[in-house]
Coordinates of C-alpha atoms in Angstrom, one line a residue:
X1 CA 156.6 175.3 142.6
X2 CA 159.1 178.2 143.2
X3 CA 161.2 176.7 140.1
X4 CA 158.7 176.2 137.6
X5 CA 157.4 179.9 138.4
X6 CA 161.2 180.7 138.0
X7 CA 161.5 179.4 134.2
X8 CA 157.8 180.3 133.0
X9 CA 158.7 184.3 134.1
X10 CA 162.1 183.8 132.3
X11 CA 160.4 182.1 129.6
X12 CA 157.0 183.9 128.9
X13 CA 158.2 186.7 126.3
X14 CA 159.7 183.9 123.8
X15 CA 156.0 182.4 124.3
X16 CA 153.5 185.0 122.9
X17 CA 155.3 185.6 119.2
X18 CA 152.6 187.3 117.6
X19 CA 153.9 189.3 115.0
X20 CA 157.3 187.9 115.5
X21 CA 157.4 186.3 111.8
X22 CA 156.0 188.4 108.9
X23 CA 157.7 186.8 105.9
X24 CA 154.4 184.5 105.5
X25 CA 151.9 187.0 104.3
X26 CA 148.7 184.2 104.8
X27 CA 146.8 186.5 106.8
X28 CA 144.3 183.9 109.1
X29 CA 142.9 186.9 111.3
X30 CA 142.7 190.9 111.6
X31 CA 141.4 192.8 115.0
X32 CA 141.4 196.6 114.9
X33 CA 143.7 196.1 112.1
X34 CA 146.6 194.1 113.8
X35 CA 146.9 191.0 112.0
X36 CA 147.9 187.7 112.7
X37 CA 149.3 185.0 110.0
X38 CA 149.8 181.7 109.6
X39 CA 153.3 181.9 110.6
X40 CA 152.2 183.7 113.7
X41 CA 150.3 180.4 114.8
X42 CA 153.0 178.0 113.4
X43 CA 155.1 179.5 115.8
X44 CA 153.1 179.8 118.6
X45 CA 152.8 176.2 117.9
X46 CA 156.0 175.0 117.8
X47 CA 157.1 177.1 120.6
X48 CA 154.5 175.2 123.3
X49 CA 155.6 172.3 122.0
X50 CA 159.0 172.4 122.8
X51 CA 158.2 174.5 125.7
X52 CA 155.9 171.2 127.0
X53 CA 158.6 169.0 126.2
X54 CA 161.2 171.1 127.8
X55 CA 159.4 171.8 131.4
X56 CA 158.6 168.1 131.2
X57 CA 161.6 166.6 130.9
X58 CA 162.7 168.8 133.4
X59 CA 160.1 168.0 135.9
X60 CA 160.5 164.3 135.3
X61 CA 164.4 164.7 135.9
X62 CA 163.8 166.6 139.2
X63 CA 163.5 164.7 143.0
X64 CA 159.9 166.3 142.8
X65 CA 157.3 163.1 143.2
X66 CA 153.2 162.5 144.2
X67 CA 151.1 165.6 144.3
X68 CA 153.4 167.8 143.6
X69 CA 154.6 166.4 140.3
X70 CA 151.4 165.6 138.8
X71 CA 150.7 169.4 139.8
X72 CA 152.9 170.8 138.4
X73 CA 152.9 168.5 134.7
X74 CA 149.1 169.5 134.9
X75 CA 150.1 173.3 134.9
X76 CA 152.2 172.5 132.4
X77 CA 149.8 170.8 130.0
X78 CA 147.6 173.7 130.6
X79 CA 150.1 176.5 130.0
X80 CA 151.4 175.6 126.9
X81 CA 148.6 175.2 124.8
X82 CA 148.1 173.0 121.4
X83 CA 144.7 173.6 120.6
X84 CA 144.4 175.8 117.7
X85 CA 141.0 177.3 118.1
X86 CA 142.8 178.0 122.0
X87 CA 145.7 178.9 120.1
X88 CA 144.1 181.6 118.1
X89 CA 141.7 183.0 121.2
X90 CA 145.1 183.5 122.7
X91 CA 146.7 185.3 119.7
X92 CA 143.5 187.4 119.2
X93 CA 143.3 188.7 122.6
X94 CA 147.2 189.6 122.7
X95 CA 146.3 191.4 118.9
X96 CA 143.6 193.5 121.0
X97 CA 145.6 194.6 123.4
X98 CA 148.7 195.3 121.5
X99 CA 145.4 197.5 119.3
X100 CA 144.7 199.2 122.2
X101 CA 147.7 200.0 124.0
X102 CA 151.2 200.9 123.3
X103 CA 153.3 201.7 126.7
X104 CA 156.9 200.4 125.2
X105 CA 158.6 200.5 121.9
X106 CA 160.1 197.4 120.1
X107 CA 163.4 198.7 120.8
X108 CA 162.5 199.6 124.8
X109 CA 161.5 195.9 125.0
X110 CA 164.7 194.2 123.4
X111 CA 167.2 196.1 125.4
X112 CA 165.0 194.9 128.6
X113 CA 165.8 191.2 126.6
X114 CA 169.0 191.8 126.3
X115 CA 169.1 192.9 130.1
X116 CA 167.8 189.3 130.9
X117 CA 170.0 186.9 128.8
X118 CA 173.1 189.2 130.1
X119 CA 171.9 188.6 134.4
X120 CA 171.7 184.6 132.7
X121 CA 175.1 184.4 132.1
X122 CA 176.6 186.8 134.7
X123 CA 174.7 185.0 137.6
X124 CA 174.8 181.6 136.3
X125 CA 178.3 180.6 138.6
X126 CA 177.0 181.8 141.8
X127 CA 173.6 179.9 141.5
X128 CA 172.4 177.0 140.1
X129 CA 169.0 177.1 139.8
X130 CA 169.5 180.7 137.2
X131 CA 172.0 178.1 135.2
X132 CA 169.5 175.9 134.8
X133 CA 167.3 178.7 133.5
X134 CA 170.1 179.3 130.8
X135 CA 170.1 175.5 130.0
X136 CA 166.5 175.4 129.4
X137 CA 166.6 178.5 127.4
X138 CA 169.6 177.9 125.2
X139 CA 167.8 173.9 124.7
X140 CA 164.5 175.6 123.9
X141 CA 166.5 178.4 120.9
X142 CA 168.3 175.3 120.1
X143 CA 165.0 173.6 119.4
X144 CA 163.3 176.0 117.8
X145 CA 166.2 176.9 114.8
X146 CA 167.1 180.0 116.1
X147 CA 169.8 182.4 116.6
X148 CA 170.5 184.0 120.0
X149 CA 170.0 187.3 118.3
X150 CA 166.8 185.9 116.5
X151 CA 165.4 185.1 119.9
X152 CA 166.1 188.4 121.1
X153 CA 164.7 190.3 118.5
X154 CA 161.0 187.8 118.9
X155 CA 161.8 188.3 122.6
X156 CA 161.3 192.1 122.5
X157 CA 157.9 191.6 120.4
X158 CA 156.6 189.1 123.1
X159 CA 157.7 191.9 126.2
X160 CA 156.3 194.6 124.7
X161 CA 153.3 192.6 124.6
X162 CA 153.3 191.1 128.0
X163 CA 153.8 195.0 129.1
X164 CA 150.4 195.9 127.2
X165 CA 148.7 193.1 129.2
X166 CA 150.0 194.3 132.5
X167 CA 149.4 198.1 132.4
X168 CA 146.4 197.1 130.7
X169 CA 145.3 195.0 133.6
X170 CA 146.3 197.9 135.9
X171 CA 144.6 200.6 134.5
X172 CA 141.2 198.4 134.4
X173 CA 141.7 197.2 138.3
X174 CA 142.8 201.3 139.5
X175 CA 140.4 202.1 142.1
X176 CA 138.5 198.6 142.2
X177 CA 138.6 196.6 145.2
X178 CA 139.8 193.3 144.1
X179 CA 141.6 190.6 145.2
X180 CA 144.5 189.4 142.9
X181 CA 142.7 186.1 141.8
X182 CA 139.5 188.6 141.4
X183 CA 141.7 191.3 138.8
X184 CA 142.8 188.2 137.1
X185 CA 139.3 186.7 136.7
X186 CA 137.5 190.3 136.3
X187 CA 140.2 191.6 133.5
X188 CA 139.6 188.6 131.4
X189 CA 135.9 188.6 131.7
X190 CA 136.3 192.2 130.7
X191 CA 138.6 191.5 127.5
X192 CA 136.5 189.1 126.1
X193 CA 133.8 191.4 126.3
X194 CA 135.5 194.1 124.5
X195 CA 136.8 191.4 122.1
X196 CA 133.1 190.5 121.6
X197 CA 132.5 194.0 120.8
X198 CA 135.7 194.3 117.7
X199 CA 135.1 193.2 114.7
X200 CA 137.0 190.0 114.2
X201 CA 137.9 189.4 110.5
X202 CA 138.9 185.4 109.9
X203 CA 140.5 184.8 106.6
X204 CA 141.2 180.9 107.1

């Protein structure tokens, strides 16, 4: 499981994209005034897809077999998501956050990017497992029509956004005595409650 942990942390910023697109101005949703286009869920799209494809080919290449396997192509098929009405809870909720909290800036969160391709190709030699990594990555950019830079740049967006979640998520667990599958389950119970609470505009 180690590996596909690995890939998903290397991978998650390219996997969020919301407001990583804005020449499509077909506004499908607005939350406290963030909103979230068509483009915005055509790429979100896209990206699980190839993601899916790319983690499963991978899996179904590697010695992994039985439980394991089907474990891990379940989590798979359950991380990237297809479903557009999942799709667009997932890309609301991100919208809410990034509405509510701001703890990095745009350019913060693309030199962090930068950071990571550069330790991809610097450690790549000496281990095999973070070439792999750059394989999957460079397939997955390959896939999805972009330019290394282009990547970066919807990178940054995505970190930033992951950052929200996560000092987010700490601020709502300081001082609360939970376990980490208890913040995890208690932080989304409480999101969707707040969500519940915004006034959701749907355009489409």
């Amino acid at each position: 499981m180690k590996k596909l942990f690995l890939v998903i942390t290397i991978s998650v910023f390219c996997l969020m994209l919301l407001c990583s697109c804005n020449s499509n101005n077909d506004v499908m949703a607005s939350v406290n005034g963030v909103n979230i286009l068509k483009s915005d869920y055509e790429m979100r799209l896209k990206s699980n897809e190839i993601m899916r494809e790319l983690m499963t080919e991978d899996i179904n290449e590697s010695e992994i077999s039985g439980e394991e396997k089907e474990a891990q192509l379940k989590q798979i098929d359950e991380y990237f998501i297809t479903d557009k009405d999942a799709i667009m809870d997932s890309l609301i909720e991100t919208a809410f956050i990034n509405s509510k909290y701001n703890y990095i800036s745009h350019e913060q969160a693309k030199s962090e990017m930068e950071k990571q391709i550069l330790s991809l190709d610097t450690y790549s030699d000496e281990y095999p497992q973070v070439a792999q990594n750059g394989e999957i990555i460079d397939e997955y950019i390959k896939r999805m029509g972009l330019t290394k830079e282009e990547y970066i740049e919807i990178a940054a967006d995505s970190y930033a956004s992951y950052v929200n979640k996560q000092k987010a998520k700490e601020e709502f667990s300081e001082g609360k005595e939970f376990s980490d599958d208890d913040i995890e389950k208690q932080f989304d119970s409480y999101i969707k409650q707040e969500i519940d609470k915004t006034i959701v505009v749907y355009y489409k």
